[in-house]
mmCIF file with all atom_site columns, C-alpha atoms in Angstrom:
data_model
loop_
_atom_site.group_PDB
_atom_site.id
_atom_site.type_symbol
_atom_site.label_atom_id
_atom_site.label_alt_id
_atom_site.label_comp_id
_atom_site.label_asym_id
_atom_site.label_entity_id
_atom_site.label_seq_id
_atom_site.pdbx_PDB_ins_code
_atom_site.Cartn_x
_atom_site.Cartn_y
_atom_site.Cartn_z
_atom_site.occupancy
_atom_site.B_iso_or_equiv
_atom_site.pdbx_formal_charge
_atom_site.auth_seq_id
_atom_site.auth_comp_id
_atom_site.auth_asym_id
_atom_site.auth_atom_id
_atom_site.pdbx_PDB_model_num
ATOM 1  C CA . MET A 1 1  ? 103.795 96.110 115.896 1.00 0.00 ? 277 MET A CA 1
ATOM 2  C CA . PRO A 1 2  ? 101.127 97.806 118.043 1.00 0.00 ? 278 PRO A CA 1
ATOM 3  C CA . SER A 1 3  ? 100.930 96.626 121.654 1.00 0.00 ? 279 SER A CA 1
ATOM 4  C CA . GLU A 1 4  ? 97.206  95.818 121.312 1.00 0.00 ? 280 GLU A CA 1
ATOM 5  C CA . LEU A 1 5  ? 98.036  93.411 118.497 1.00 0.00 ? 281 LEU A CA 1
ATOM 6  C CA . VAL A 1 6  ? 100.855 91.821 120.503 1.00 0.00 ? 282 VAL A CA 1
ATOM 7  C CA . ASP A 1 7  ? 98.417  91.272 123.393 1.00 0.00 ? 283 ASP A CA 1
ATOM 8  C CA . LEU A 1 8  ? 95.961  89.513 121.088 1.00 0.00 ? 284 LEU A CA 1
ATOM 9  C CA . LEU A 1 9  ? 98.664  87.350 119.528 1.00 0.00 ? 285 LEU A CA 1
ATOM 10 C CA . PHE A 1 10 ? 100.637 86.356 122.586 1.00 0.00 ? 286 PHE A CA 1
ATOM 11 C CA . ASP A 1 11 ? 98.532  86.956 125.679 1.00 0.00 ? 287 ASP A CA 1
ATOM 12 C CA . LYS A 1 12 ? 95.225  85.763 124.254 1.00 0.00 ? 288 LYS A CA 1
ATOM 13 C CA . GLN A 1 13 ? 96.894  83.342 121.797 1.00 0.00 ? 289 GLN A CA 1
ATOM 14 C CA . TYR A 1 14 ? 94.690  84.395 118.870 1.00 0.00 ? 290 TYR A CA 1
ATOM 15 C CA . PRO A 1 15 ? 95.664  83.173 115.405 1.00 0.00 ? 291 PRO A CA 1
ATOM 16 C CA . PRO A 1 16 ? 97.289  86.013 113.418 1.00 0.00 ? 292 PRO A CA 1
ATOM 17 C CA . ALA A 1 17 ? 94.305  86.590 111.126 1.00 0.00 ? 293 ALA A CA 1
ATOM 18 C CA . GLN A 1 18 ? 91.865  86.835 114.020 1.00 0.00 ? 294 GLN A CA 1
ATOM 19 C CA . ALA A 1 19 ? 94.200  89.121 115.962 1.00 0.00 ? 295 ALA A CA 1
ATOM 20 C CA . TRP A 1 20 ? 94.566  91.471 112.996 1.00 0.00 ? 296 TRP A CA 1
ATOM 21 C CA . ARG A 1 21 ? 90.820  91.438 112.314 1.00 0.00 ? 297 ARG A CA 1
ATOM 22 C CA . GLU A 1 22 ? 89.967  92.286 115.901 1.00 0.00 ? 298 GLU A CA 1
ATOM 23 C CA . TYR A 1 23 ? 92.735  94.889 116.108 1.00 0.00 ? 299 TYR A CA 1
ATOM 24 C CA . LEU A 1 24 ? 91.315  96.532 112.968 1.00 0.00 ? 300 LEU A CA 1
ATOM 25 C CA . LYS A 1 25 ? 87.821  96.344 114.509 1.00 0.00 ? 301 LYS A CA 1
ATOM 26 C CA . LEU A 1 26 ? 86.380  94.345 111.621 1.00 0.00 ? 302 LEU A CA 1
ATOM 27 C CA . THR A 1 27 ? 83.764  91.633 111.934 1.00 0.00 ? 303 THR A CA 1
ATOM 28 C CA . GLN A 1 28 ? 83.956  88.253 110.245 1.00 0.00 ? 304 GLN A CA 1
ATOM 29 C CA . SER A 1 29 ? 80.902  89.262 108.228 1.00 0.00 ? 305 SER A CA 1
ATOM 30 C CA . GLU A 1 30 ? 82.586  92.439 106.980 1.00 0.00 ? 306 GLU A CA 1
ATOM 31 C CA . CYS A 1 31 ? 85.655  90.486 105.867 1.00 0.00 ? 307 CYS A CA 1
ATOM 32 C CA . ALA A 1 32 ? 83.508  87.786 104.275 1.00 0.00 ? 308 ALA A CA 1
ATOM 33 C CA . GLU A 1 33 ? 81.600  90.428 102.335 1.00 0.00 ? 309 GLU A CA 1
ATOM 34 C CA . LYS A 1 34 ? 84.860  91.922 101.024 1.00 0.00 ? 310 LYS A CA 1
ATOM 35 C CA . LEU A 1 35 ? 85.766  88.481 99.692  1.00 0.00 ? 311 LEU A CA 1
ATOM 36 C CA . GLY A 1 36 ? 82.322  87.615 98.380  1.00 0.00 ? 312 GLY A CA 1
ATOM 37 C CA . MET A 1 37 ? 81.872  84.611 100.648 1.00 0.00 ? 313 MET A CA 1
ATOM 38 C CA . SER A 1 38 ? 79.702  83.579 103.564 1.00 0.00 ? 314 SER A CA 1
ATOM 39 C CA . GLN A 1 39 ? 80.705  84.280 107.152 1.00 0.00 ? 315 GLN A CA 1
ATOM 40 C CA . PRO A 1 40 ? 81.101  80.517 107.904 1.00 0.00 ? 316 PRO A CA 1
ATOM 41 C CA . ALA A 1 41 ? 83.417  80.173 104.900 1.00 0.00 ? 317 ALA A CA 1
ATOM 42 C CA . TYR A 1 42 ? 85.413  83.162 106.090 1.00 0.00 ? 318 TYR A CA 1
ATOM 43 C CA . LEU A 1 43 ? 85.669  81.637 109.577 1.00 0.00 ? 319 LEU A CA 1
ATOM 44 C CA . LYS A 1 44 ? 87.263  78.503 108.072 1.00 0.00 ? 320 LYS A CA 1
ATOM 45 C CA . LEU A 1 45 ? 89.701  80.684 106.121 1.00 0.00 ? 321 LEU A CA 1
ATOM 46 C CA . GLU A 1 46 ? 90.589  82.705 109.212 1.00 0.00 ? 322 GLU A CA 1
ATOM 47 C CA . ALA A 1 47 ? 91.130  79.559 111.292 1.00 0.00 ? 323 ALA A CA 1
ATOM 48 C CA . SER A 1 48 ? 93.457  77.973 108.736 1.00 0.00 ? 324 SER A CA 1
ATOM 49 C CA . GLU A 1 49 ? 97.094  77.540 109.666 1.00 0.00 ? 325 GLU A CA 1
ATOM 50 C CA . LYS A 1 50 ? 98.447  78.977 106.411 1.00 0.00 ? 326 LYS A CA 1
ATOM 51 C CA . PRO A 1 51 ? 98.012  82.704 105.726 1.00 0.00 ? 327 PRO A CA 1
ATOM 52 C CA . THR A 1 52 ? 96.652  83.508 102.293 1.00 0.00 ? 328 THR A CA 1
ATOM 53 C CA . THR A 1 53 ? 96.616  86.472 99.998  1.00 0.00 ? 329 THR A CA 1
ATOM 54 C CA . ARG A 1 54 ? 92.798  86.459 100.124 1.00 0.00 ? 330 ARG A CA 1
ATOM 55 C CA . LEU A 1 55 ? 92.844  86.761 103.892 1.00 0.00 ? 331 LEU A CA 1
ATOM 56 C CA . ALA A 1 56 ? 95.331  89.626 103.774 1.00 0.00 ? 332 ALA A CA 1
ATOM 57 C CA . THR A 1 57 ? 93.152  91.312 101.152 1.00 0.00 ? 333 THR A CA 1
ATOM 58 C CA . ALA A 1 58 ? 90.093  91.092 103.416 1.00 0.00 ? 334 ALA A CA 1
ATOM 59 C CA . LEU A 1 59 ? 92.068  92.707 106.242 1.00 0.00 ? 335 LEU A CA 1
ATOM 60 C CA . ASP A 1 60 ? 93.777  95.299 103.990 1.00 0.00 ? 336 ASP A CA 1
ATOM 61 C CA . ILE A 1 61 ? 97.228  94.223 105.183 1.00 0.00 ? 337 ILE A CA 1
ATOM 62 C CA . ASN A 1 62 ? 100.282 92.583 103.588 1.00 0.00 ? 338 ASN A CA 1
ATOM 63 C CA . GLU A 1 63 ? 100.365 88.796 103.560 1.00 0.00 ? 339 GLU A CA 1
ATOM 64 C CA . GLU A 1 64 ? 103.674 88.919 105.477 1.00 0.00 ? 340 GLU A CA 1
ATOM 65 C CA . GLN A 1 65 ? 101.861 90.534 108.394 1.00 0.00 ? 341 GLN A CA 1
ATOM 66 C CA . LEU A 1 66 ? 99.930  87.300 108.888 1.00 0.00 ? 342 LEU A CA 1
ATOM 67 C CA . ASP A 1 67 ? 103.152 85.310 109.256 1.00 0.00 ? 343 ASP A CA 1
ATOM 68 C CA . CYS A 1 68 ? 103.640 85.630 113.010 1.00 0.00 ? 344 CYS A CA 1
#
């Protein structure tokens, strides 16, 4: 796991989806567009406790990578 991602997850205490998104330098709007949803809807998805396949798809990562 890259050190920048570890910093976001543990030092800044970001939720896994947000940490991955920021590490990958994607905006919420870009991820929302990939999923065909609004940015506010994406924000709710990103803030959810349970990782989803849709979220992993938006970030182009494996769902297991959201399980931190």
